[in-house]
PDB file of C-alpha atoms in Angstrom:
ATOM      1  CA  UNK G   2      43.762 -25.055 -46.961  1.00  0.00           C
ATOM      2  CA  UNK G   3      43.906 -25.522 -43.049  1.00  0.00           C
ATOM      3  CA  UNK G   4      40.361 -24.123 -41.743  1.00  0.00           C
ATOM      4  CA  UNK G   5      38.963 -23.296 -38.899  1.00  0.00           C
ATOM      5  CA  UNK G   6      35.556 -22.968 -39.104  1.00  0.00           C
ATOM      6  CA  UNK G   7      33.023 -25.957 -37.601  1.00  0.00           C
ATOM      7  CA  UNK G   8      29.687 -26.950 -38.014  1.00  0.00           C
ATOM      8  CA  UNK G   9      29.039 -29.293 -36.203  1.00  0.00           C
ATOM      9  CA  UNK G  10      25.631 -32.224 -36.999  1.00  0.00           C
ATOM     10  CA  UNK G  11      24.439 -33.491 -33.966  1.00  0.00           C
ATOM     11  CA  UNK G  12      21.252 -35.720 -35.389  1.00  0.00           C
ATOM     12  CA  UNK G  13      19.238 -37.037 -32.351  1.00  0.00           C
ATOM     13  CA  UNK G  14      18.314 -40.211 -31.611  1.00  0.00           C
ATOM     14  CA  UNK G  15      21.356 -41.507 -34.232  1.00  0.00           C
ATOM     15  CA  UNK G  16      22.729 -44.997 -33.023  1.00  0.00           C
ATOM     16  CA  UNK G  17      25.632 -46.297 -33.738  1.00  0.00           C
ATOM     17  CA  UNK G  18      24.684 -49.850 -35.578  1.00  0.00           C
ATOM     18  CA  UNK G  19      21.833 -47.782 -38.173  1.00  0.00           C
ATOM     19  CA  UNK G  20      24.892 -44.983 -39.031  1.00  0.00           C
ATOM     20  CA  UNK G  21      26.439 -48.216 -40.492  1.00  0.00           C
ATOM     21  CA  UNK G  22      24.512 -49.629 -41.811  1.00  0.00           C
ATOM     22  CA  UNK G  23      22.501 -46.878 -43.660  1.00  0.00           C
ATOM     23  CA  UNK G  24      24.877 -43.730 -43.905  1.00  0.00           C
ATOM     24  CA  UNK G  25      26.080 -44.326 -47.451  1.00  0.00           C
ATOM     25  CA  UNK G  26      27.733 -40.952 -48.301  1.00  0.00           C
ATOM     26  CA  UNK G  27      28.842 -41.147 -44.705  1.00  0.00           C
ATOM     27  CA  UNK G  28      30.791 -43.577 -45.140  1.00  0.00           C
ATOM     28  CA  UNK G  29      31.959 -42.898 -48.909  1.00  0.00           C
ATOM     29  CA  UNK G  30      33.379 -40.398 -47.482  1.00  0.00           C
ATOM     30  CA  UNK G  31      35.590 -42.121 -45.335  1.00  0.00           C
ATOM     31  CA  UNK G  32      35.836 -45.351 -47.854  1.00  0.00           C
ATOM     32  CA  UNK G  33      37.093 -41.867 -49.897  1.00  0.00           C
ATOM     33  CA  UNK G  34      39.960 -40.954 -46.940  1.00  0.00           C
ATOM     34  CA  UNK G  35      37.852 -37.807 -46.607  1.00  0.00           C
ATOM     35  CA  UNK G  36      36.754 -38.469 -42.621  1.00  0.00           C
ATOM     36  CA  UNK G  37      37.094 -40.546 -39.636  1.00  0.00           C
ATOM     37  CA  UNK G  38      34.556 -42.994 -38.576  1.00  0.00           C
ATOM     38  CA  UNK G  39      34.259 -43.155 -34.231  1.00  0.00           C
ATOM     39  CA  UNK G  40      32.176 -45.501 -31.836  1.00  0.00           C
ATOM     40  CA  UNK G  41      30.588 -43.079 -29.097  1.00  0.00           C
ATOM     41  CA  UNK G  42      29.516 -44.114 -25.757  1.00  0.00           C
ATOM     42  CA  UNK G  43      27.037 -41.758 -24.361  1.00  0.00           C
ATOM     43  CA  UNK G  44      27.303 -39.963 -21.067  1.00  0.00           C
ATOM     44  CA  UNK G  45      24.679 -41.036 -18.707  1.00  0.00           C
ATOM     45  CA  UNK G  46      21.381 -40.827 -18.270  1.00  0.00           C
ATOM     46  CA  UNK G  47      21.334 -41.278 -21.647  1.00  0.00           C
ATOM     47  CA  UNK G  48      18.205 -38.553 -22.117  1.00  0.00           C
ATOM     48  CA  UNK G  49      18.622 -35.970 -24.492  1.00  0.00           C
ATOM     49  CA  UNK G  50      18.533 -32.556 -22.344  1.00  0.00           C
ATOM     50  CA  UNK G  51      21.376 -34.083 -20.024  1.00  0.00           C
ATOM     51  CA  UNK G  52      23.180 -35.479 -22.714  1.00  0.00           C
ATOM     52  CA  UNK G  53      22.786 -31.196 -25.057  1.00  0.00           C
ATOM     53  CA  UNK G  54      24.854 -29.938 -22.156  1.00  0.00           C
ATOM     54  CA  UNK G  55      27.594 -33.085 -22.034  1.00  0.00           C
ATOM     55  CA  UNK G  56      28.423 -32.212 -25.444  1.00  0.00           C
ATOM     56  CA  UNK G  57      28.194 -28.104 -25.232  1.00  0.00           C
ATOM     57  CA  UNK G  58      29.975 -28.512 -21.912  1.00  0.00           C
ATOM     58  CA  UNK G  59      32.486 -31.611 -22.116  1.00  0.00           C
ATOM     59  CA  UNK G  60      31.104 -32.382 -18.384  1.00  0.00           C
ATOM     60  CA  UNK G  61      29.226 -34.852 -16.746  1.00  0.00           C
ATOM     61  CA  UNK G  62      25.631 -35.270 -15.434  1.00  0.00           C
ATOM     62  CA  UNK G  63      27.232 -35.333 -11.682  1.00  0.00           C
ATOM     63  CA  UNK G  64      28.608 -31.614 -12.486  1.00  0.00           C
ATOM     64  CA  UNK G  65      26.394 -29.962 -14.651  1.00  0.00           C
ATOM     65  CA  UNK G  66      23.165 -30.552 -13.082  1.00  0.00           C
ATOM     66  CA  UNK G  67      21.390 -31.293 -15.717  1.00  0.00           C
ATOM     67  CA  UNK G  68      20.262 -34.612 -15.017  1.00  0.00           C
ATOM     68  CA  UNK G  69      16.050 -35.046 -16.872  1.00  0.00           C
ATOM     69  CA  UNK G  70      14.894 -33.737 -19.464  1.00  0.00           C
ATOM     70  CA  UNK G  71      12.489 -31.730 -17.089  1.00  0.00           C
ATOM     71  CA  UNK G  72      15.711 -29.622 -16.319  1.00  0.00           C
ATOM     72  CA  UNK G  73      14.446 -27.020 -17.042  1.00  0.00           C
ATOM     73  CA  UNK G  74      16.772 -23.606 -16.600  1.00  0.00           C
ATOM     74  CA  UNK G  75      20.011 -22.156 -17.925  1.00  0.00           C
ATOM     75  CA  UNK G  76      23.168 -23.990 -17.916  1.00  0.00           C
ATOM     76  CA  UNK G  77      25.844 -23.173 -15.229  1.00  0.00           C
ATOM     77  CA  UNK G  78      28.530 -24.108 -17.730  1.00  0.00           C
ATOM     78  CA  UNK G  79      30.977 -22.797 -19.958  1.00  0.00           C
ATOM     79  CA  UNK G  80      29.451 -23.936 -23.408  1.00  0.00           C
ATOM     80  CA  UNK G  81      30.852 -23.496 -26.572  1.00  0.00           C
ATOM     81  CA  UNK G  82      29.249 -20.928 -27.219  1.00  0.00           C
ATOM     82  CA  UNK G  83      30.358 -18.673 -24.986  1.00  0.00           C
ATOM     83  CA  UNK G  84      34.074 -20.021 -25.482  1.00  0.00           C
ATOM     84  CA  UNK G  85      33.519 -18.541 -29.173  1.00  0.00           C
ATOM     85  CA  UNK G  86      32.303 -15.717 -27.573  1.00  0.00           C
ATOM     86  CA  UNK G  87      35.170 -15.538 -25.134  1.00  0.00           C
ATOM     87  CA  UNK G  88      37.867 -16.071 -27.062  1.00  0.00           C
ATOM     88  CA  UNK G  89      36.610 -13.841 -30.451  1.00  0.00           C
ATOM     89  CA  UNK G  90      35.752 -15.991 -32.890  1.00  0.00           C
ATOM     90  CA  UNK G  91      31.234 -15.772 -33.913  1.00  0.00           C
ATOM     91  CA  UNK G  92      28.630 -18.770 -33.067  1.00  0.00           C
ATOM     92  CA  UNK G  93      25.201 -19.707 -34.802  1.00  0.00           C
ATOM     93  CA  UNK G  94      22.239 -23.053 -34.626  1.00  0.00           C
ATOM     94  CA  UNK G  95      19.703 -24.330 -35.350  1.00  0.00           C
ATOM     95  CA  UNK G  96      18.528 -25.967 -33.347  1.00  0.00           C
ATOM     96  CA  UNK G  97      15.200 -27.536 -30.587  1.00  0.00           C
ATOM     97  CA  UNK G  98      14.182 -25.089 -28.573  1.00  0.00           C
ATOM     98  CA  UNK G  99      15.978 -26.957 -25.634  1.00  0.00           C
ATOM     99  CA  UNK G 100      18.957 -25.682 -26.591  1.00  0.00           C
ATOM    100  CA  UNK G 101      18.228 -21.956 -26.133  1.00  0.00           C
ATOM    101  CA  UNK G 102      16.884 -23.379 -22.704  1.00  0.00           C
ATOM    102  CA  UNK G 103      19.900 -24.228 -21.621  1.00  0.00           C
ATOM    103  CA  UNK G 104      22.854 -21.174 -23.277  1.00  0.00           C
ATOM    104  CA  UNK G 105      20.220 -18.090 -24.212  1.00  0.00           C
ATOM    105  CA  UNK G 106      16.481 -17.867 -22.587  1.00  0.00           C
ATOM    106  CA  UNK G 107      14.390 -20.576 -19.824  1.00  0.00           C
ATOM    107  CA  UNK G 108      11.741 -20.610 -19.944  1.00  0.00           C
ATOM    108  CA  UNK G 109      10.932 -20.771 -24.311  1.00  0.00           C
ATOM    109  CA  UNK G 110       8.699 -18.614 -25.035  1.00  0.00           C
ATOM    110  CA  UNK G 111       7.120 -19.689 -29.120  1.00  0.00           C
ATOM    111  CA  UNK G 112       5.995 -16.528 -29.784  1.00  0.00           C
ATOM    112  CA  UNK G 113       9.332 -14.559 -29.583  1.00  0.00           C
ATOM    113  CA  UNK G 114      12.147 -16.367 -28.936  1.00  0.00           C
ATOM    114  CA  UNK G 115      12.109 -19.024 -32.293  1.00  0.00           C
ATOM    115  CA  UNK G 116      14.302 -16.140 -34.245  1.00  0.00           C
ATOM    116  CA  UNK G 117      17.363 -14.547 -32.165  1.00  0.00           C
ATOM    117  CA  UNK G 118      19.800 -12.712 -33.949  1.00  0.00           C
ATOM    118  CA  UNK G 119      20.452  -9.826 -30.836  1.00  0.00           C
ATOM    119  CA  UNK G 120      24.257 -11.100 -30.697  1.00  0.00           C
ATOM    120  CA  UNK G 121      24.264 -10.524 -26.404  1.00  0.00           C
ATOM    121  CA  UNK G 122      23.214 -13.885 -25.237  1.00  0.00           C
ATOM    122  CA  UNK G 123      25.697 -16.926 -25.415  1.00  0.00           C
ATOM    123  CA  UNK G 124      24.116 -18.138 -28.356  1.00  0.00           C
ATOM    124  CA  UNK G 125      24.587 -15.598 -30.905  1.00  0.00           C
ATOM    125  CA  UNK G 126      22.429 -15.989 -33.949  1.00  0.00           C
ATOM    126  CA  UNK G 127      20.189 -18.493 -33.225  1.00  0.00           C
ATOM    127  CA  UNK G 128      16.424 -20.421 -35.223  1.00  0.00           C
ATOM    128  CA  UNK G 129      14.722 -22.561 -32.522  1.00  0.00           C
ATOM    129  CA  UNK G 130      11.907 -25.303 -33.692  1.00  0.00           C
ATOM    130  CA  UNK G 131       9.963 -26.999 -31.143  1.00  0.00           C
ATOM    131  CA  UNK G 132       8.041 -29.678 -32.921  1.00  0.00           C
ATOM    132  CA  UNK G 133       9.391 -33.319 -32.741  1.00  0.00           C
ATOM    133  CA  UNK G 134       8.519 -33.904 -36.117  1.00  0.00           C
ATOM    134  CA  UNK G 135       9.350 -30.382 -38.177  1.00  0.00           C
ATOM    135  CA  UNK G 136      11.506 -31.296 -41.391  1.00  0.00           C
ATOM    136  CA  UNK G 137      15.173 -31.733 -41.230  1.00  0.00           C
ATOM    137  CA  UNK G 138      15.144 -30.006 -44.821  1.00  0.00           C
ATOM    138  CA  UNK G 139      14.099 -27.241 -43.280  1.00  0.00           C
ATOM    139  CA  UNK G 140      16.621 -27.340 -40.072  1.00  0.00           C
ATOM    140  CA  UNK G 141      19.106 -27.776 -42.432  1.00  0.00           C
ATOM    141  CA  UNK G 142      17.904 -25.318 -44.797  1.00  0.00           C
ATOM    142  CA  UNK G 143      17.678 -23.476 -41.833  1.00  0.00           C
ATOM    143  CA  UNK G 144      21.032 -23.793 -41.182  1.00  0.00           C
ATOM    144  CA  UNK G 145      22.396 -23.251 -44.154  1.00  0.00           C
ATOM    145  CA  UNK G 146      20.872 -19.677 -44.373  1.00  0.00           C
ATOM    146  CA  UNK G 147      22.562 -19.384 -40.948  1.00  0.00           C
ATOM    147  CA  UNK G 148      26.040 -20.077 -42.946  1.00  0.00           C
ATOM    148  CA  UNK G 149      25.816 -18.230 -45.871  1.00  0.00           C
ATOM    149  CA  UNK G 150      24.228 -15.165 -43.854  1.00  0.00           C
ATOM    150  CA  UNK G 151      26.583 -14.465 -41.409  1.00  0.00           C
ATOM    151  CA  UNK G 152      29.372 -17.326 -41.467  1.00  0.00           C
ATOM    152  CA  UNK G 153      29.473 -17.740 -38.249  1.00  0.00           C
ATOM    153  CA  UNK G 154      32.952 -19.690 -37.558  1.00  0.00           C
ATOM    154  CA  UNK G 155      31.332 -22.754 -35.336  1.00  0.00           C
ATOM    155  CA  UNK G 156      27.705 -23.472 -36.395  1.00  0.00           C
ATOM    156  CA  UNK G 157      26.085 -26.173 -34.479  1.00  0.00           C
ATOM    157  CA  UNK G 158      22.552 -28.223 -36.155  1.00  0.00           C
ATOM    158  CA  UNK G 159      20.483 -29.990 -34.072  1.00  0.00           C
ATOM    159  CA  UNK G 160      18.275 -32.099 -36.520  1.00  0.00           C
ATOM    160  CA  UNK G 161      14.984 -34.683 -34.829  1.00  0.00           C
ATOM    161  CA  UNK G 162      13.582 -36.529 -37.033  1.00  0.00           C
ATOM    162  CA  UNK G 163      15.112 -39.787 -36.599  1.00  0.00           C
ATOM    163  CA  UNK G 164      14.229 -39.356 -32.791  1.00  0.00           C
ATOM    164  CA  UNK G 165      10.933 -38.944 -33.570  1.00  0.00           C
ATOM    165  CA  UNK G 166      10.292 -41.550 -35.716  1.00  0.00           C
ATOM    166  CA  UNK G 167      12.920 -43.938 -32.635  1.00  0.00           C
ATOM    167  CA  UNK G 168      10.246 -43.130 -30.596  1.00  0.00           C
ATOM    168  CA  UNK G 169       6.782 -43.589 -32.437  1.00  0.00           C
ATOM    169  CA  UNK G 170       8.489 -47.358 -33.959  1.00  0.00           C
ATOM    170  CA  UNK G 171      11.401 -48.106 -32.665  1.00  0.00           C
ATOM    171  CA  UNK G 172      15.369 -48.626 -32.946  1.00  0.00           C
ATOM    172  CA  UNK G 173      14.243 -51.812 -34.406  1.00  0.00           C
ATOM    173  CA  UNK G 174      12.267 -50.482 -37.083  1.00  0.00           C
ATOM    174  CA  UNK G 175      12.069 -49.958 -40.468  1.00  0.00           C
ATOM    175  CA  UNK G 176      10.994 -46.449 -40.439  1.00  0.00           C
ATOM    176  CA  UNK G 177      13.452 -45.912 -38.143  1.00  0.00           C
ATOM    177  CA  UNK G 178      16.478 -46.722 -40.688  1.00  0.00           C
ATOM    178  CA  UNK G 179      14.254 -45.006 -43.388  1.00  0.00           C
ATOM    179  CA  UNK G 180      14.607 -41.946 -41.163  1.00  0.00           C
ATOM    180  CA  UNK G 181      18.728 -42.815 -40.986  1.00  0.00           C
ATOM    181  CA  UNK G 182      18.888 -42.872 -44.854  1.00  0.00           C
ATOM    182  CA  UNK G 183      16.954 -39.646 -45.238  1.00  0.00           C
ATOM    183  CA  UNK G 184      19.445 -37.841 -42.866  1.00  0.00           C
ATOM    184  CA  UNK G 185      21.892 -39.815 -44.787  1.00  0.00           C
ATOM    185  CA  UNK G 186      20.762 -38.326 -47.979  1.00  0.00           C
ATOM    186  CA  UNK G 187      20.149 -34.686 -46.688  1.00  0.00           C
ATOM    187  CA  UNK G 188      24.015 -34.882 -46.585  1.00  0.00           C
ATOM    188  CA  UNK G 189      24.966 -35.034 -49.274  1.00  0.00           C
ATOM    189  CA  UNK G 190      23.366 -32.288 -50.125  1.00  0.00           C
ATOM    190  CA  UNK G 191      24.351 -29.807 -47.458  1.00  0.00           C
ATOM    191  CA  UNK G 192      28.195 -31.563 -46.728  1.00  0.00           C
ATOM    192  CA  UNK G 193      29.473 -29.988 -50.163  1.00  0.00           C
ATOM    193  CA  UNK G 194      28.120 -27.469 -50.248  1.00  0.00           C
ATOM    194  CA  UNK G 195      29.069 -26.305 -46.442  1.00  0.00           C
ATOM    195  CA  UNK G 196      32.902 -28.239 -47.326  1.00  0.00           C
ATOM    196  CA  UNK G 197      33.541 -26.021 -50.345  1.00  0.00           C
ATOM    197  CA  UNK G 198      32.181 -22.379 -47.532  1.00  0.00           C
ATOM    198  CA  UNK G 199      35.936 -24.099 -45.524  1.00  0.00           C
ATOM    199  CA  UNK G 200      33.588 -25.589 -42.449  1.00  0.00           C
ATOM    200  CA  UNK G 201      34.739 -29.058 -41.413  1.00  0.00           C
ATOM    201  CA  UNK G 202      32.235 -31.065 -39.907  1.00  0.00           C
ATOM    202  CA  UNK G 203      31.035 -33.377 -37.680  1.00  0.00           C
ATOM    203  CA  UNK G 204      28.701 -35.536 -37.253  1.00  0.00           C
ATOM    204  CA  UNK G 205      27.357 -37.533 -33.891  1.00  0.00           C
ATOM    205  CA  UNK G 206      24.615 -38.224 -31.519  1.00  0.00           C
ATOM    206  CA  UNK G 207      23.245 -37.706 -28.372  1.00  0.00           C
ATOM    207  CA  UNK G 208      22.640 -41.424 -27.575  1.00  0.00           C
ATOM    208  CA  UNK G 209      20.602 -44.174 -29.535  1.00  0.00           C
ATOM    209  CA  UNK G 210      17.355 -45.701 -29.106  1.00  0.00           C
ATOM    210  CA  UNK G 211      15.942 -49.105 -28.451  1.00  0.00           C
ATOM    211  CA  UNK G 212      13.612 -51.669 -29.547  1.00  0.00           C
ATOM    212  CA  UNK G 213      11.155 -50.412 -27.217  1.00  0.00           C
ATOM    213  CA  UNK G 214      11.738 -47.329 -29.246  1.00  0.00           C
ATOM    214  CA  UNK G 215      12.841 -45.651 -26.048  1.00  0.00           C
ATOM    215  CA  UNK G 216      16.728 -44.438 -24.510  1.00  0.00           C
ATOM    216  CA  UNK G 217      17.257 -43.455 -21.424  1.00  0.00           C
ATOM    217  CA  UNK G 218      19.426 -46.917 -19.896  1.00  0.00           C
ATOM    218  CA  UNK G 219      22.696 -48.248 -20.451  1.00  0.00           C
ATOM    219  CA  UNK G 220      23.032 -50.731 -23.732  1.00  0.00           C
ATOM    220  CA  UNK G 221      24.509 -50.316 -26.130  1.00  0.00           C
ATOM    221  CA  UNK G 222      21.214 -49.272 -28.460  1.00  0.00           C
ATOM    222  CA  UNK G 223      20.547 -46.351 -25.601  1.00  0.00           C
ATOM    223  CA  UNK G 224      24.170 -46.060 -25.822  1.00  0.00           C
ATOM    224  CA  UNK G 225      27.107 -46.377 -28.514  1.00  0.00           C
ATOM    225  CA  UNK G 226      26.365 -43.528 -31.421  1.00  0.00           C
ATOM    226  CA  UNK G 227      28.350 -42.782 -34.425  1.00  0.00           C
ATOM    227  CA  UNK G 228      30.894 -39.737 -34.576  1.00  0.00           C
ATOM    228  CA  UNK G 229      32.188 -39.171 -38.294  1.00  0.00           C
ATOM    229  CA  UNK G 230      35.128 -36.183 -38.837  1.00  0.00           C
ATOM    230  CA  UNK G 231      35.640 -34.328 -41.926  1.00  0.00           C
ATOM    231  CA  UNK G 232      38.700 -32.201 -41.372  1.00  0.00           C
ATOM    232  CA  UNK G 233      42.544 -32.177 -41.783  1.00  0.00           C
ATOM    233  CA  UNK G 234      43.466 -31.662 -38.534  1.00  0.00           C
ATOM    234  CA  UNK G 235      41.730 -35.557 -38.066  1.00  0.00           C
ATOM    235  CA  UNK G 236      43.675 -38.321 -39.963  1.00  0.00           C
ATOM    236  CA  UNK G 237      40.503 -40.084 -41.851  1.00  0.00           C
ATOM    237  CA  UNK G 238      39.938 -43.264 -41.478  1.00  0.00           C
ATOM    238  CA  UNK G 239      37.740 -46.205 -38.986  1.00  0.00           C
ATOM    239  CA  UNK G 240      38.799 -46.103 -35.794  1.00  0.00           C
ATOM    240  CA  UNK G 241      37.748 -49.175 -33.974  1.00  0.00           C
ATOM    241  CA  UNK G 242      39.078 -47.056 -29.965  1.00  0.00           C
ATOM    242  CA  UNK G 243      35.577 -46.541 -28.487  1.00  0.00           C
ATOM    243  CA  UNK G 244      35.868 -42.564 -27.533  1.00  0.00           C
ATOM    244  CA  UNK G 245      33.718 -41.077 -24.245  1.00  0.00           C
ATOM    245  CA  UNK G 246      31.427 -38.563 -25.420  1.00  0.00           C
ATOM    246  CA  UNK G 247      33.062 -35.461 -23.154  1.00  0.00           C
ATOM    247  CA  UNK G 248      35.705 -35.645 -25.634  1.00  0.00           C
ATOM    248  CA  UNK G 249      33.613 -33.926 -28.257  1.00  0.00           C
ATOM    249  CA  UNK G 250      33.628 -30.883 -26.397  1.00  0.00           C
ATOM    250  CA  UNK G 251      37.492 -30.650 -26.793  1.00  0.00           C
ATOM    251  CA  UNK G 252      37.254 -31.964 -29.917  1.00  0.00           C
ATOM    252  CA  UNK G 253      35.459 -29.207 -31.333  1.00  0.00           C
ATOM    253  CA  UNK G 254      37.466 -26.914 -29.087  1.00  0.00           C
ATOM    254  CA  UNK G 255      40.882 -28.384 -31.466  1.00  0.00           C
ATOM    255  CA  UNK G 256      38.811 -27.824 -34.433  1.00  0.00           C
ATOM    256  CA  UNK G 257      37.826 -24.176 -34.382  1.00  0.00           C
ATOM    257  CA  UNK G 258      42.004 -24.165 -32.283  1.00  0.00           C
ATOM    258  CA  UNK G 259      40.318 -22.500 -29.584  1.00  0.00           C
ATOM    259  CA  UNK G 260      41.677 -22.837 -25.327  1.00  0.00           C
ATOM    260  CA  UNK G 261      39.142 -25.811 -23.927  1.00  0.00           C
ATOM    261  CA  UNK G 262      36.839 -24.949 -20.811  1.00  0.00           C
ATOM    262  CA  UNK G 263      39.374 -25.381 -17.339  1.00  0.00           C
ATOM    263  CA  UNK G 264      36.223 -28.566 -17.445  1.00  0.00           C
ATOM    264  CA  UNK G 265      36.693 -30.184 -20.113  1.00  0.00           C
ATOM    265  CA  UNK G 266      39.247 -33.267 -20.285  1.00  0.00           C
ATOM    266  CA  UNK G 267      42.192 -33.263 -22.214  1.00  0.00           C
ATOM    267  CA  UNK G 268      41.724 -34.379 -25.976  1.00  0.00           C
ATOM    268  CA  UNK G 269      42.363 -38.416 -26.431  1.00  0.00           C
ATOM    269  CA  UNK G 270      40.749 -38.583 -29.739  1.00  0.00           C
ATOM    270  CA  UNK G 271      43.173 -41.536 -32.192  1.00  0.00           C
ATOM    271  CA  UNK G 272      44.162 -40.136 -35.482  1.00  0.00           C
ATOM    272  CA  UNK G 273      44.329 -35.910 -34.065  1.00  0.00           C
ATOM    273  CA  UNK G 274      46.730 -34.156 -35.158  1.00  0.00           C
ATOM    274  CA  UNK G 275      49.178 -31.733 -33.196  1.00  0.00           C
ATOM    275  CA  UNK G 276      47.610 -28.478 -32.799  1.00  0.00           C
ATOM    276  CA  UNK G 277      49.131 -25.620 -34.817  1.00  0.00           C
ATOM    277  CA  UNK G 278      51.133 -23.122 -33.510  1.00  0.00           C
TER     278      UNK G 278
END
């Protein structure tokens, strides 16, 4: 049955080659004709907070002004959270606290802002964490609690352990690769449940991780990230086309059957089926 609900999972710091080599469950779905895989080229600078804004608003840094990780202010753009509310859809997120600082409250107050359920802000239901080593297992449990309790049309999930291990051990380390495989195992546990609940799935990353345990530059290790899509609106398979990261926000709008913002690019992802009438 065709669905418009979407769980958008962003695995911070997951570079493309590690996803290809270590994510056995996700590639099982590709091999079985259930998922599509693409390579995405991140925007620049390949830093976290700027790319959160790119993913959620579809606007480049030169336009949105979120140029560094130290740019602590609310976004001036229309995000996917704003758009879902505008078009009568519901949203929720389990995310790192910078997402709250972009769309709900800035600066983040650890004593009051971890749980945000009043529905008055662009993010209607939110559970936020602030330690980079906050376990991904707990993060996905937070996300599942939001999904099962509120059944949002748009669920945004942001995990941090891959990025954390990349910074500690570098993107070329055994520890980094093992952490990617652990993220895949978590997806193997949670995605079948969410698919049965009628959710389409997007799994991607903001940026990669280089051999110095860093990111922010222009190399393939810094910028190339995966995109997996499980949806009846996207033909399954492996696509070799390089997808601009600015396409991710209009993709989410397409999957939600929701008009994109005026600032988003037209959707040009191969394998995309025509929108419903």
